Amino acid sequence: MTNSFEKIVNIIIRAILAVVVFVLFLHSIFSTSFIGQIPGEDGGIQDHTLNIADSPFVHLIILLFLTVLFVMLYRVVVNRNIQIRLQVVLRLIAAAGFLLGMVWILSTRLLPGSDPAKVCRTAAEWVEGNFTSFEQSVDGEEGYLFKYPFQSGIVFFYYLVMRLLGTENYVGLQVVNLLALTISYYLLVQILGRFWKEDKWVLIFVHAALILWVPYMFYVTYPYGIMPGMACSLGAVLCAVRYLETRRWWYMLPAALLMGLATVFKMNCLIYLVAVGCFLVYDALYNLLRQKEAGREKEQAVCRTGKRTWLVSLAFLAVMGLGVAGTNRAVNSYVEHLSGYEMPDGQVMLSWVVMGLQEAPKGPGNYNGFNGNVWTQSNYDTELANELSKDELKRRLQWMAEDPVNNGLVFFARKTAYQWNDPTFISLDRMAGRKSETEIAPVVKSLIEGKGCSYLSAALNMVQTLLLAGALLYLLLTGRKARVYELLIYVVFLGGFLFHLVWEASASYAIPYYVLLIPYGVKGWAEYIRWADKAWVWIAHRPPAQKKEDIQHFFSRKKGPLLAGVALLLVVLILFGQTELFRRTIALDDNAKGIDAREQFYRIGIWEPEE
């Protein structure tokens, strides 16, 4: 019963993940998204997400070329018994990544912009004893924390950091980000290393790939709580994994504290808690079934162990939940004591969901001011704002229900592309136009907003396809030998995808979850290269008679229906690819609409708005 339960859960999770990643893979090989410009209603220009068509054949040829190259390299080194000290190598990679980040920070010395600028300015005001950001009106505008009280945690954190480093030390804030990123990558490798213990080289390649995938590294210049929250979240996940591995209950205490701190930095880190909670509930059910089986077989020792285990797993989840609630309550209470203001209600959360289902100037589901408008129209009445948001949500859902394909499906497809199909995840856009404390070198300037940006975006576009293909290969090739617990980090990514499918959309919100795919992409390619190497040996050296016997044995194991299913899927995709709906959901191309999107992406000529 327990084996069947594990297989069913494993298949369900992998199937859901495969659908999501396959959609992202299709987006990646058929189109590319980026922040471009279009004529605005006022006669000027405005930022807007544009899409250009990609050649799937080019992507597939590159994947084929890499397959051949990697198999050749694998055959060269496979017989060499190279001894490595894994943890030493991982620490060296972490140090190299930190130095790379420091070079970027010191080369740019960017001042905060957009929302991070508001957070840093508010924290600096706190250091000066000014807490008017909690007031309804400050210089004719609503106070920042009056509107967004959920940001008080990250403001408090930067308040503490600024008291140590100074209110104008933005390089110091970015170094804090870099430390959090370095810790996050190291923890991510340690978590998956608990499952891939015999695959040391894969862990090294995973860590190196995380460092070399530069879009997230560029976000060290974006002090907004994302990276500190991720570091604490992954620390809590590691504690949970260590509990599942050792069954030592005391891991729940640091897990609860770290998860609580993570949500203080960024409330979206609750996604990690939900993912860990799902696996703890699964673990409890698995051990409960195991206990019943042991009871029937009169194995009393196993029975007692199973009983204790499933109860502790549920207690672990409960303690983590209490840790989150308690930590946030403690921080809010201290902030109220420090500022002398009571924590305001702020804008209602439902309005952010409504906004995530609306059109916006920059892209589907992006910020369009609805949350602030409905709150102001309600005269800051939370109950009334909720009612107005519910009414608008009903109208939006009704519009989608009237034509689920052309309204609902097309909207979510465009929103998915907007968030997940920009190969830079708007990391360069987040740096472009910001002031700097130094004279930025021409080569760095070009990389951020010049011709170098186009070259980097094109290269990252291919890397994105490579990573998504690897993530799919992992799901397909490790189903039999990998336990469900190995998918924990993958499920965190799934939680981020589903959450931002309905919440406010931005590639900057998606990137902390996309980066969690990288280890599985590397592992998937490692498994695929081993399989391809065996396939080559079989083709090149297996006698014809034995090949025929192997093929007959393959089909005798009832693999025929599986191959038939794969063939049917390919036929459906080919037929779907000829439809207008495919071009509106997957093969997005704004050049076909008369917009010079390709020229903007590759920075060919100078784009000017129409007269």
Coordinates of C-alpha atoms in Angstrom, one line a residue:
M1 CA 0.0 0.0 0.0
T2 CA 2.8 2.4 0.9
N3 CA 4.6 1.7 -2.4
S4 CA 1.5 2.3 -4.4
F5 CA 0.8 5.5 -2.5
E6 CA 4.3 6.8 -3.2
K7 CA 4.1 5.9 -6.9
I8 CA 0.7 7.6 -7.3
V9 CA 1.9 10.8 -5.6
N10 CA 5.1 10.8 -7.6
I11 CA 3.3 10.4 -10.9
I12 CA 0.8 13.1 -10.1
I13 CA 3.4 15.7 -9.1
R14 CA 5.6 14.9 -12.1
A15 CA 2.7 15.1 -14.5
I16 CA 1.7 18.5 -13.2
L17 CA 5.3 19.8 -13.3
A18 CA 5.8 18.3 -16.8
V19 CA 2.8 20.2 -18.2
V20 CA 3.9 23.5 -16.7
V21 CA 7.6 23.1 -17.8
F22 CA 6.5 21.9 -21.3
V23 CA 4.4 25.0 -21.8
L24 CA 7.4 27.2 -20.8
F25 CA 9.6 25.1 -23.1
L26 CA 7.2 25.7 -26.0
H27 CA 7.2 29.4 -25.3
S28 CA 11.0 29.4 -25.2
I29 CA 11.6 27.8 -28.6
F30 CA 8.8 29.6 -30.5
S31 CA 9.1 33.1 -29.1
T32 CA 11.1 35.5 -26.9
S33 CA 9.6 38.2 -24.6
F34 CA 11.3 41.5 -23.6
I35 CA 10.5 45.0 -22.4
G36 CA 10.2 47.2 -25.4
Q37 CA 8.5 50.4 -26.3
I38 CA 5.3 51.4 -28.1
P39 CA 3.6 54.7 -28.8
G40 CA 1.7 55.9 -25.8
E41 CA -1.8 57.5 -25.7
D42 CA -0.2 60.8 -24.8
G43 CA 1.9 60.8 -28.0
G44 CA 5.1 59.8 -26.3
I45 CA 6.4 56.3 -25.7
Q46 CA 5.7 53.8 -23.0
D47 CA 7.4 50.5 -21.9
H48 CA 5.5 47.5 -23.0
T49 CA 6.2 43.8 -23.2
L50 CA 6.9 42.7 -26.8
N51 CA 7.4 39.3 -28.3
I52 CA 9.5 38.2 -31.3
A53 CA 9.3 34.9 -33.1
D54 CA 12.0 32.3 -32.5
S55 CA 13.0 29.4 -34.8
P56 CA 12.3 26.1 -33.0
F57 CA 14.5 24.3 -35.5
V58 CA 17.5 26.4 -34.5
H59 CA 16.8 25.6 -30.8
L60 CA 16.4 21.9 -31.5
I61 CA 19.6 21.8 -33.7
I62 CA 21.6 23.4 -30.8
L63 CA 20.2 20.9 -28.4
L64 CA 21.2 18.1 -30.8
F65 CA 24.7 19.6 -31.2
L66 CA 25.1 19.8 -27.4
T67 CA 24.0 16.2 -27.0
V68 CA 26.7 15.0 -29.3
L69 CA 29.3 17.3 -27.7
F70 CA 28.4 16.3 -24.1
V71 CA 28.4 12.6 -25.0
M72 CA 31.9 13.0 -26.5
L73 CA 33.1 14.8 -23.4
Y74 CA 31.4 12.2 -21.2
R75 CA 33.2 9.3 -22.9
V76 CA 36.5 11.1 -22.5
V77 CA 36.2 11.6 -18.8
V78 CA 34.0 8.7 -17.7
N79 CA 36.8 6.2 -17.2
R80 CA 39.0 8.6 -15.3
N81 CA 38.8 8.2 -11.6
I82 CA 39.1 11.8 -10.5
Q83 CA 39.0 12.1 -6.7
I84 CA 37.4 15.3 -5.4
R85 CA 36.7 16.8 -2.0
L86 CA 33.1 17.9 -2.7
Q87 CA 32.6 20.4 0.1
V88 CA 35.9 22.1 -0.6
V89 CA 35.0 22.5 -4.3
L90 CA 31.6 23.8 -3.5
R91 CA 33.0 26.4 -1.1
L92 CA 35.5 27.5 -3.7
I93 CA 32.7 27.9 -6.2
A94 CA 30.7 29.9 -3.7
A95 CA 33.7 32.2 -3.0
A96 CA 34.2 32.7 -6.8
G97 CA 30.5 33.6 -7.1
F98 CA 30.8 36.1 -4.3
L99 CA 33.9 37.7 -6.0
L100 CA 32.0 37.9 -9.3
G101 CA 29.1 39.6 -7.6
M102 CA 31.5 42.1 -5.9
V103 CA 33.0 42.9 -9.2
W104 CA 29.6 43.7 -10.6
I105 CA 28.5 45.8 -7.6
L106 CA 31.7 47.9 -7.6
S107 CA 31.6 48.2 -11.4
T108 CA 28.1 49.7 -11.3
R109 CA 27.5 51.2 -7.9
L110 CA 23.9 51.8 -8.8
L111 CA 21.6 53.8 -6.6
P112 CA 18.2 52.2 -5.8
G113 CA 15.3 52.8 -8.2
S114 CA 11.6 52.0 -8.3
D115 CA 10.2 50.2 -5.2
P116 CA 13.6 49.5 -3.6
A117 CA 14.2 53.3 -3.6
K118 CA 11.0 53.8 -1.6
V119 CA 11.9 51.0 0.8
C120 CA 15.4 52.4 1.3
R121 CA 14.2 56.0 1.7
T122 CA 11.6 54.9 4.3
A123 CA 14.3 52.9 6.2
A124 CA 16.6 56.0 6.2
E125 CA 13.7 58.1 7.5
W126 CA 13.4 55.6 10.4
V127 CA 17.1 56.0 11.2
E128 CA 16.4 59.8 11.4
G129 CA 13.5 59.2 13.8
N130 CA 10.9 60.0 11.1
F131 CA 8.0 57.5 11.0
T132 CA 5.5 59.5 9.1
S133 CA 5.4 56.8 6.4
F134 CA 2.6 55.3 8.5
E135 CA 0.4 58.4 8.2
Q136 CA -2.4 58.7 5.7
S137 CA -1.1 61.9 4.2
V138 CA 2.6 62.8 3.9
D139 CA 3.3 65.9 1.8
G140 CA 0.0 65.5 0.0
E141 CA 0.6 61.8 -0.7
E142 CA -0.3 58.6 1.1
G143 CA 2.4 57.3 3.3
Y144 CA 4.4 54.3 1.9
L145 CA 3.7 52.0 4.9
F146 CA 0.1 53.4 5.2
K147 CA -0.5 51.8 1.8
Y148 CA 1.8 48.8 2.1
P149 CA 2.2 47.8 5.8
F150 CA 3.3 44.3 4.8
Q151 CA 6.6 46.0 3.7
S152 CA 7.3 47.1 7.3
G153 CA 9.4 43.9 7.9
I154 CA 11.9 44.6 5.1
V155 CA 12.0 48.3 6.0
F156 CA 12.8 47.3 9.6
F157 CA 15.6 45.0 8.3
Y158 CA 17.1 47.8 6.2
Y159 CA 16.7 50.2 9.1
L160 CA 18.9 47.9 11.2
V161 CA 21.4 47.5 8.4
M162 CA 21.5 51.3 7.9
R163 CA 22.1 51.9 11.5
L164 CA 25.3 49.9 11.1
L165 CA 26.4 50.9 7.6
G166 CA 24.9 54.3 7.2
T167 CA 21.8 55.6 5.3
E168 CA 23.6 56.3 2.0
N169 CA 25.7 53.1 1.9
Y170 CA 23.9 51.5 -1.0
V171 CA 26.9 49.4 -1.9
G172 CA 26.7 47.9 1.6
L173 CA 23.0 47.0 1.1
Q174 CA 23.9 45.3 -2.2
V175 CA 26.7 43.3 -0.5
V176 CA 24.1 42.1 2.0
N177 CA 22.1 41.0 -1.0
L178 CA 25.1 39.2 -2.4
L179 CA 25.8 37.4 0.9
A180 CA 22.2 36.2 0.9
L181 CA 22.5 35.0 -2.7
T182 CA 25.8 33.2 -2.0
I183 CA 24.2 31.5 1.0
S184 CA 21.1 30.6 -1.0
Y185 CA 23.0 28.9 -3.7
Y186 CA 25.1 27.0 -1.2
L187 CA 22.0 25.9 0.7
L188 CA 20.2 24.8 -2.5
V189 CA 23.1 22.6 -3.5
Q190 CA 23.3 21.2 0.1
I191 CA 19.5 20.4 0.0
L192 CA 19.7 18.5 -3.3
G193 CA 23.0 17.0 -2.3
R194 CA 21.0 15.0 0.4
F195 CA 19.3 13.2 -2.5
W196 CA 22.1 13.1 -5.1
K197 CA 24.9 11.9 -2.8
E198 CA 26.5 9.6 -5.4
D199 CA 26.5 12.3 -8.1
K200 CA 29.2 14.6 -6.8
W201 CA 30.0 16.0 -10.3
V202 CA 26.4 16.9 -10.9
L203 CA 26.4 19.0 -7.7
I204 CA 29.5 20.8 -8.8
F205 CA 28.0 21.6 -12.2
V206 CA 24.7 22.7 -10.5
H207 CA 26.6 25.2 -8.3
A208 CA 28.6 26.5 -11.2
A209 CA 25.5 26.8 -13.4
L210 CA 23.7 28.8 -10.6
I211 CA 26.7 31.2 -10.5
L212 CA 27.0 31.5 -14.2
W213 CA 23.3 32.2 -14.8
V214 CA 23.7 35.9 -14.5
P215 CA 20.2 37.3 -14.5
Y216 CA 19.6 36.6 -10.8
M217 CA 23.1 37.7 -10.0
F218 CA 22.2 41.1 -11.5
Y219 CA 19.5 41.4 -8.9
V220 CA 22.1 41.9 -6.1
T221 CA 21.7 45.6 -7.1
Y222 CA 18.0 45.5 -6.2
P223 CA 17.6 45.7 -2.4
Y224 CA 14.0 44.6 -1.9
G225 CA 14.1 41.6 0.5
I226 CA 14.0 39.0 -2.2
M227 CA 17.4 37.5 -1.6
P228 CA 17.4 37.6 2.2
G229 CA 14.0 36.0 2.1
M230 CA 15.2 33.2 -0.2
A231 CA 18.2 32.5 2.0
C232 CA 16.1 32.1 5.1
S233 CA 13.5 30.0 3.2
L234 CA 16.1 27.6 1.9
G235 CA 17.6 27.3 5.4
A236 CA 14.1 26.3 6.6
V237 CA 13.8 23.8 3.7
L238 CA 17.2 22.3 4.6
C239 CA 16.1 21.8 8.2
A240 CA 12.9 20.0 7.0
V241 CA 15.0 17.8 4.7
R242 CA 17.4 17.0 7.5
Y243 CA 14.4 16.1 9.7
L244 CA 13.0 13.8 7.0
E245 CA 16.4 12.2 6.6
T246 CA 17.3 11.8 10.3
R247 CA 13.9 12.0 12.1
R248 CA 15.4 14.4 14.7
W249 CA 12.5 16.5 15.9
W250 CA 14.6 19.5 17.1
Y251 CA 15.1 20.6 13.4
M252 CA 11.6 22.1 13.6
L253 CA 12.9 24.9 15.9
P254 CA 15.4 26.5 13.5
A255 CA 13.0 25.7 10.6
A256 CA 10.3 27.7 12.3
L257 CA 12.6 30.7 13.1
L258 CA 14.0 30.8 9.6
M259 CA 10.6 30.5 7.9
G260 CA 9.3 33.3 10.1
L261 CA 12.2 35.6 9.2
A262 CA 11.8 34.8 5.5
T263 CA 8.2 36.0 5.6
V264 CA 9.2 39.1 7.4
F265 CA 11.6 39.9 4.5
K266 CA 9.1 38.9 1.8
M267 CA 5.6 37.6 2.5
N268 CA 5.7 35.6 -0.8
C269 CA 8.1 33.2 1.0
L270 CA 4.9 31.6 2.4
I271 CA 5.1 29.6 -0.9
Y272 CA 8.0 27.7 0.6
L273 CA 6.0 27.0 3.8
V274 CA 3.1 25.6 1.7
A275 CA 5.5 23.4 -0.3
V276 CA 7.2 22.0 2.8
G277 CA 3.8 21.6 4.4
C278 CA 2.6 19.5 1.5
F279 CA 5.6 17.1 1.9
L280 CA 5.2 16.9 5.7
V281 CA 1.6 16.0 5.2
Y282 CA 2.6 13.4 2.6
D283 CA 5.2 12.1 5.0
A284 CA 2.7 11.8 7.8
L285 CA 0.2 9.9 5.5
Y286 CA 3.0 7.6 4.2
N287 CA 4.1 6.7 7.7
L288 CA 0.5 6.2 8.9
L289 CA 0.0 3.7 6.1
R290 CA 3.3 2.1 7.0
Q291 CA 2.1 1.9 10.6
K292 CA -1.1 0.1 9.6
E293 CA 0.8 -2.3 7.4
A294 CA 3.3 -3.0 10.2
G295 CA 0.4 -3.5 12.6
R296 CA -1.2 -6.1 10.4
E297 CA 2.1 -7.9 10.2
K298 CA 2.5 -7.6 13.9
E299 CA 5.8 -5.8 13.6
Q300 CA 5.3 -3.8 16.7
A301 CA 8.7 -1.9 16.6
V302 CA 7.9 -0.6 13.1
C303 CA 4.4 0.2 14.2
R304 CA 5.5 2.3 17.1
T305 CA 8.1 4.1 15.0
G306 CA 5.5 4.9 12.3
K307 CA 3.1 6.3 14.9
R308 CA 5.7 8.6 16.4
T309 CA 7.0 9.7 13.0
W310 CA 3.6 10.8 11.5
L311 CA 2.7 12.7 14.6
V312 CA 6.1 14.5 14.6
S313 CA 5.7 15.4 10.9
L314 CA 2.4 17.1 11.6
A315 CA 3.9 18.8 14.7
F316 CA 6.8 20.0 12.5
L317 CA 4.3 21.7 10.2
A318 CA 2.4 23.2 13.1
V319 CA 5.5 24.6 14.7
M320 CA 6.6 26.2 11.4
G321 CA 3.2 27.8 11.1
L322 CA 3.4 29.1 14.6
G323 CA 6.9 30.3 13.9
V324 CA 5.7 32.4 11.0
A325 CA 2.8 33.8 12.9
G326 CA 4.9 34.5 16.0
T327 CA 7.8 36.1 14.2
N328 CA 5.6 38.4 12.2
R329 CA 3.6 39.4 15.3
A330 CA 6.8 40.1 17.2
V331 CA 8.3 42.2 14.5
N332 CA 5.0 44.2 14.0
S333 CA 4.7 44.7 17.7
Y334 CA 8.3 46.1 17.9
V335 CA 7.8 48.3 14.9
E336 CA 4.6 49.7 16.5
H337 CA 6.6 50.3 19.7
L338 CA 9.5 51.9 17.8
S339 CA 7.4 54.1 15.6
G340 CA 4.6 55.0 18.0
Y341 CA 2.0 54.1 15.2
E342 CA -0.4 51.2 15.1
M343 CA 0.0 49.0 12.1
P344 CA -2.5 50.2 9.4
D345 CA -4.7 47.8 7.4
G346 CA -3.3 48.9 4.1
Q347 CA -4.5 48.0 0.7
V348 CA -6.6 44.8 0.6
M349 CA -4.9 41.7 -0.7
L350 CA -7.8 40.7 -3.0
S351 CA -7.2 43.9 -5.1
W352 CA -3.8 42.5 -6.0
V353 CA -5.5 39.3 -7.3
V354 CA -7.9 41.4 -9.4
M355 CA -5.0 43.4 -10.7
G356 CA -3.2 40.2 -11.7
L357 CA -6.2 39.3 -13.9
Q358 CA -6.4 42.7 -15.7
E359 CA -4.5 44.3 -18.6
A360 CA -1.8 46.8 -17.8
P361 CA 0.4 49.1 -19.8
K362 CA 3.6 47.0 -19.4
G363 CA 1.9 43.6 -19.8
P364 CA -0.9 41.3 -18.7
G365 CA -1.4 41.2 -14.9
N366 CA 1.3 43.8 -14.2
Y367 CA 0.8 46.8 -11.9
N368 CA -1.9 49.1 -13.2
G369 CA -2.9 51.0 -10.1
F370 CA -6.2 49.2 -9.5
N371 CA -5.3 48.3 -5.9
G372 CA -4.5 51.9 -5.0
N373 CA -7.5 53.3 -6.9
V374 CA -10.1 51.0 -5.2
W375 CA -8.6 51.7 -1.8
T376 CA -8.8 55.4 -2.3
Q377 CA -12.3 55.2 -3.8
S378 CA -13.3 53.3 -0.6
N379 CA -12.0 56.1 1.5
Y380 CA -9.6 53.6 3.1
D381 CA -12.4 51.4 4.3
T382 CA -11.0 47.9 4.1
E383 CA -14.4 46.2 4.1
L384 CA -15.7 48.4 1.2
A385 CA -12.5 47.9 -0.7
N386 CA -12.9 44.2 -0.4
E387 CA -16.5 44.3 -1.7
L388 CA -15.5 46.5 -4.7
S389 CA -12.6 44.1 -5.4
K390 CA -15.0 41.1 -5.3
D391 CA -17.3 42.8 -7.7
E392 CA -14.5 43.6 -10.2
L393 CA -13.2 40.0 -9.8
K394 CA -16.6 38.6 -10.6
R395 CA -16.8 40.8 -13.7
R396 CA -13.3 39.7 -14.8
L397 CA -14.0 36.0 -14.3
Q398 CA -17.4 36.4 -16.1
W399 CA -15.6 38.0 -19.1
M400 CA -13.2 35.0 -19.2
A401 CA -16.1 32.5 -18.8
E402 CA -18.0 34.0 -21.7
D403 CA -15.2 32.8 -24.0
P404 CA -12.8 30.6 -22.1
V405 CA -10.4 30.1 -25.0
N406 CA -10.2 33.5 -26.6
N407 CA -10.5 35.5 -23.4
G408 CA -9.2 33.3 -20.5
L409 CA -6.7 31.0 -22.2
V410 CA -5.1 33.7 -24.3
F411 CA -4.8 36.1 -21.4
F412 CA -3.1 33.5 -19.2
A413 CA -0.8 32.4 -22.0
R414 CA 0.3 36.0 -22.6
K415 CA 0.7 36.6 -18.9
T416 CA 2.8 33.4 -18.6
A417 CA 5.0 34.6 -21.5
Y418 CA 5.3 38.0 -19.9
Q419 CA 6.6 36.6 -16.6
W420 CA 8.6 33.5 -17.7
N421 CA 9.7 34.0 -21.3
D422 CA 12.1 37.0 -21.0
P423 CA 15.5 35.3 -20.9
T424 CA 16.9 38.1 -18.8
F425 CA 13.9 38.2 -16.5
I426 CA 14.0 42.0 -16.9
S427 CA 17.3 42.1 -14.8
L428 CA 18.9 44.5 -17.3
D429 CA 15.7 46.6 -17.5
R430 CA 15.8 46.9 -13.7
M431 CA 19.3 48.5 -14.0
A432 CA 18.9 50.6 -17.1
G433 CA 18.5 54.3 -16.4
R434 CA 19.5 54.2 -12.8
K435 CA 21.9 56.7 -11.4
S436 CA 25.4 55.6 -10.3
E437 CA 27.9 56.7 -7.8
T438 CA 30.7 56.1 -10.3
E439 CA 31.4 56.5 -14.0
I440 CA 30.3 53.2 -15.5
A441 CA 32.7 51.7 -18.0
P442 CA 31.4 51.6 -21.6
V443 CA 31.5 47.8 -21.8
V444 CA 29.3 47.6 -18.6
K445 CA 27.0 50.3 -19.9
S446 CA 26.6 48.4 -23.2
L447 CA 25.8 45.2 -21.3
I448 CA 23.0 47.0 -19.4
E449 CA 21.3 49.0 -22.1
G450 CA 23.4 48.9 -25.3
K451 CA 24.4 46.4 -28.0
G452 CA 25.9 44.1 -25.4
C453 CA 22.4 43.7 -23.8
S454 CA 21.1 42.3 -27.1
Y455 CA 24.0 39.8 -27.4
L456 CA 23.5 38.7 -23.8
S457 CA 19.7 38.4 -24.2
A458 CA 20.2 36.2 -27.3
A459 CA 22.7 34.0 -25.5
L460 CA 20.4 33.7 -22.5
N461 CA 17.5 32.8 -24.8
M462 CA 19.4 29.6 -25.8
V463 CA 20.4 28.9 -22.2
Q464 CA 16.8 29.2 -21.2
T465 CA 15.8 26.5 -23.7
L466 CA 18.7 24.3 -22.5
L467 CA 17.6 24.6 -18.9
L468 CA 13.9 23.9 -19.6
A469 CA 14.8 20.9 -21.7
G470 CA 16.9 19.6 -18.9
A471 CA 14.1 20.1 -16.4
L472 CA 11.8 18.1 -18.6
L473 CA 14.4 15.4 -19.1
Y474 CA 14.8 15.1 -15.3
L475 CA 11.1 14.4 -14.9
L476 CA 11.1 11.8 -17.6
L477 CA 14.3 10.0 -16.8
T478 CA 14.3 9.8 -13.0
G479 CA 10.7 8.8 -12.2
R480 CA 11.6 5.2 -11.3
K481 CA 14.6 5.8 -9.1
A482 CA 13.9 9.2 -7.4
R483 CA 11.8 9.4 -4.3
V484 CA 9.0 12.0 -3.9
Y485 CA 11.0 14.0 -1.4
E486 CA 13.5 14.9 -4.1
L487 CA 10.8 17.0 -5.8
L488 CA 10.5 19.4 -2.9
I489 CA 12.4 22.3 -4.5
Y490 CA 10.7 21.6 -7.8
V491 CA 7.3 22.0 -6.0
V492 CA 8.4 25.4 -4.6
F493 CA 8.9 26.5 -8.2
L494 CA 5.4 25.1 -9.1
G495 CA 3.9 27.1 -6.2
G496 CA 5.5 30.3 -7.4
F497 CA 4.2 29.6 -10.9
L498 CA 0.6 29.0 -9.8
F499 CA 0.7 31.9 -7.3
H500 CA 1.8 34.4 -9.9
L501 CA -0.6 33.0 -12.4
V502 CA -3.3 34.9 -10.5
W503 CA -1.3 37.5 -8.5
E504 CA 0.4 40.7 -9.8
A505 CA 2.7 39.7 -12.6
S506 CA 6.4 40.6 -13.1
A507 CA 9.4 38.7 -14.3
S508 CA 11.2 40.1 -11.3
Y509 CA 8.7 38.2 -9.1
A510 CA 9.1 35.0 -11.1
I511 CA 12.9 34.8 -11.2
P512 CA 13.4 33.6 -7.6
Y513 CA 11.3 30.6 -8.5
Y514 CA 12.8 30.0 -11.9
V515 CA 16.3 29.8 -10.5
L516 CA 15.1 26.7 -8.6
L517 CA 14.7 24.9 -11.9
I518 CA 18.4 25.2 -12.7
P519 CA 19.6 22.2 -10.5
Y520 CA 16.9 20.0 -12.0
G521 CA 17.9 21.2 -15.5
V522 CA 21.5 20.2 -14.9
K523 CA 20.6 16.9 -13.3
G524 CA 18.2 16.2 -16.2
W525 CA 21.0 16.8 -18.8
A526 CA 23.4 14.5 -16.8
E527 CA 20.8 11.7 -16.8
Y528 CA 20.1 12.3 -20.5
I529 CA 23.8 12.2 -21.5
R530 CA 24.2 8.9 -19.6
W531 CA 21.2 7.5 -21.5
A532 CA 22.4 8.9 -24.8
D533 CA 25.8 7.3 -24.2
K534 CA 24.2 3.9 -23.5
A535 CA 22.1 4.3 -26.6
W536 CA 25.2 5.1 -28.7
V537 CA 26.9 2.0 -27.4
W538 CA 23.8 -0.1 -28.2
I539 CA 23.6 1.3 -31.7
A540 CA 27.3 1.0 -32.5
H541 CA 28.2 -2.3 -30.8
R542 CA 25.2 -4.4 -30.2
P543 CA 24.9 -7.3 -32.6
P544 CA 21.8 -7.1 -34.9
A545 CA 20.3 -10.3 -33.5
Q546 CA 20.5 -9.0 -29.9
K547 CA 19.1 -5.6 -31.1
K548 CA 16.1 -7.4 -32.5
E549 CA 15.7 -9.3 -29.2
D550 CA 16.0 -6.1 -27.2
I551 CA 13.3 -4.5 -29.3
Q552 CA 11.0 -7.4 -28.8
H553 CA 11.6 -7.4 -25.1
F554 CA 10.9 -3.7 -25.0
F555 CA 7.5 -4.1 -26.5
S556 CA 6.8 -7.2 -24.5
R557 CA 7.0 -4.9 -21.4
K558 CA 3.9 -3.1 -22.7
K559 CA 5.9 0.0 -23.8
G560 CA 3.9 0.1 -27.1
P561 CA 1.1 2.2 -25.6
L562 CA 3.6 4.7 -24.2
L563 CA 5.2 5.2 -27.6
A564 CA 1.8 5.5 -29.2
G565 CA 0.9 8.2 -26.6
V566 CA 4.1 10.1 -27.4
A567 CA 3.4 9.8 -31.1
L568 CA -0.2 11.0 -30.6
L569 CA 1.1 14.0 -28.6
L570 CA 3.5 15.0 -31.4
V571 CA 0.7 14.8 -33.9
V572 CA -1.6 16.9 -31.8
L573 CA 1.2 19.5 -31.3
I574 CA 1.9 19.6 -35.1
L575 CA -1.8 20.1 -35.8
F576 CA -2.2 22.7 -33.0
G577 CA 0.9 24.5 -34.4
Q578 CA -1.1 25.3 -37.6
T579 CA -3.9 27.1 -35.8
E580 CA -4.4 30.8 -35.1
L581 CA -4.8 29.9 -31.4
F582 CA -1.3 28.6 -31.3
R583 CA 0.0 31.9 -32.6
R584 CA -1.9 33.8 -30.0
T585 CA -0.8 31.6 -27.1
I586 CA 2.6 30.1 -27.9
A587 CA 4.2 31.5 -31.0
L588 CA 3.8 35.1 -30.1
D589 CA 5.2 37.6 -32.5
D590 CA 4.5 41.4 -32.4
N591 CA 6.3 42.0 -35.6
A592 CA 3.3 40.4 -37.3
K593 CA 1.3 43.2 -35.8
G594 CA 3.4 45.9 -37.5
I595 CA 5.5 46.7 -34.4
D596 CA 9.3 46.8 -34.9
A597 CA 9.8 44.3 -32.0
R598 CA 12.8 42.5 -33.6
E599 CA 14.6 45.8 -34.4
Q600 CA 14.1 46.8 -30.7
F601 CA 15.3 43.5 -29.4
Y602 CA 18.5 43.4 -31.5
R603 CA 18.8 47.2 -31.3
I604 CA 18.9 47.6 -35.1
G605 CA 18.4 51.3 -36.1
I606 CA 16.7 53.8 -33.9
W607 CA 13.0 53.4 -32.9
E608 CA 10.9 56.5 -32.8
P609 CA 7.2 56.8 -32.0
E610 CA 4.9 57.6 -34.8
E611 CA 3.9 61.3 -35.3

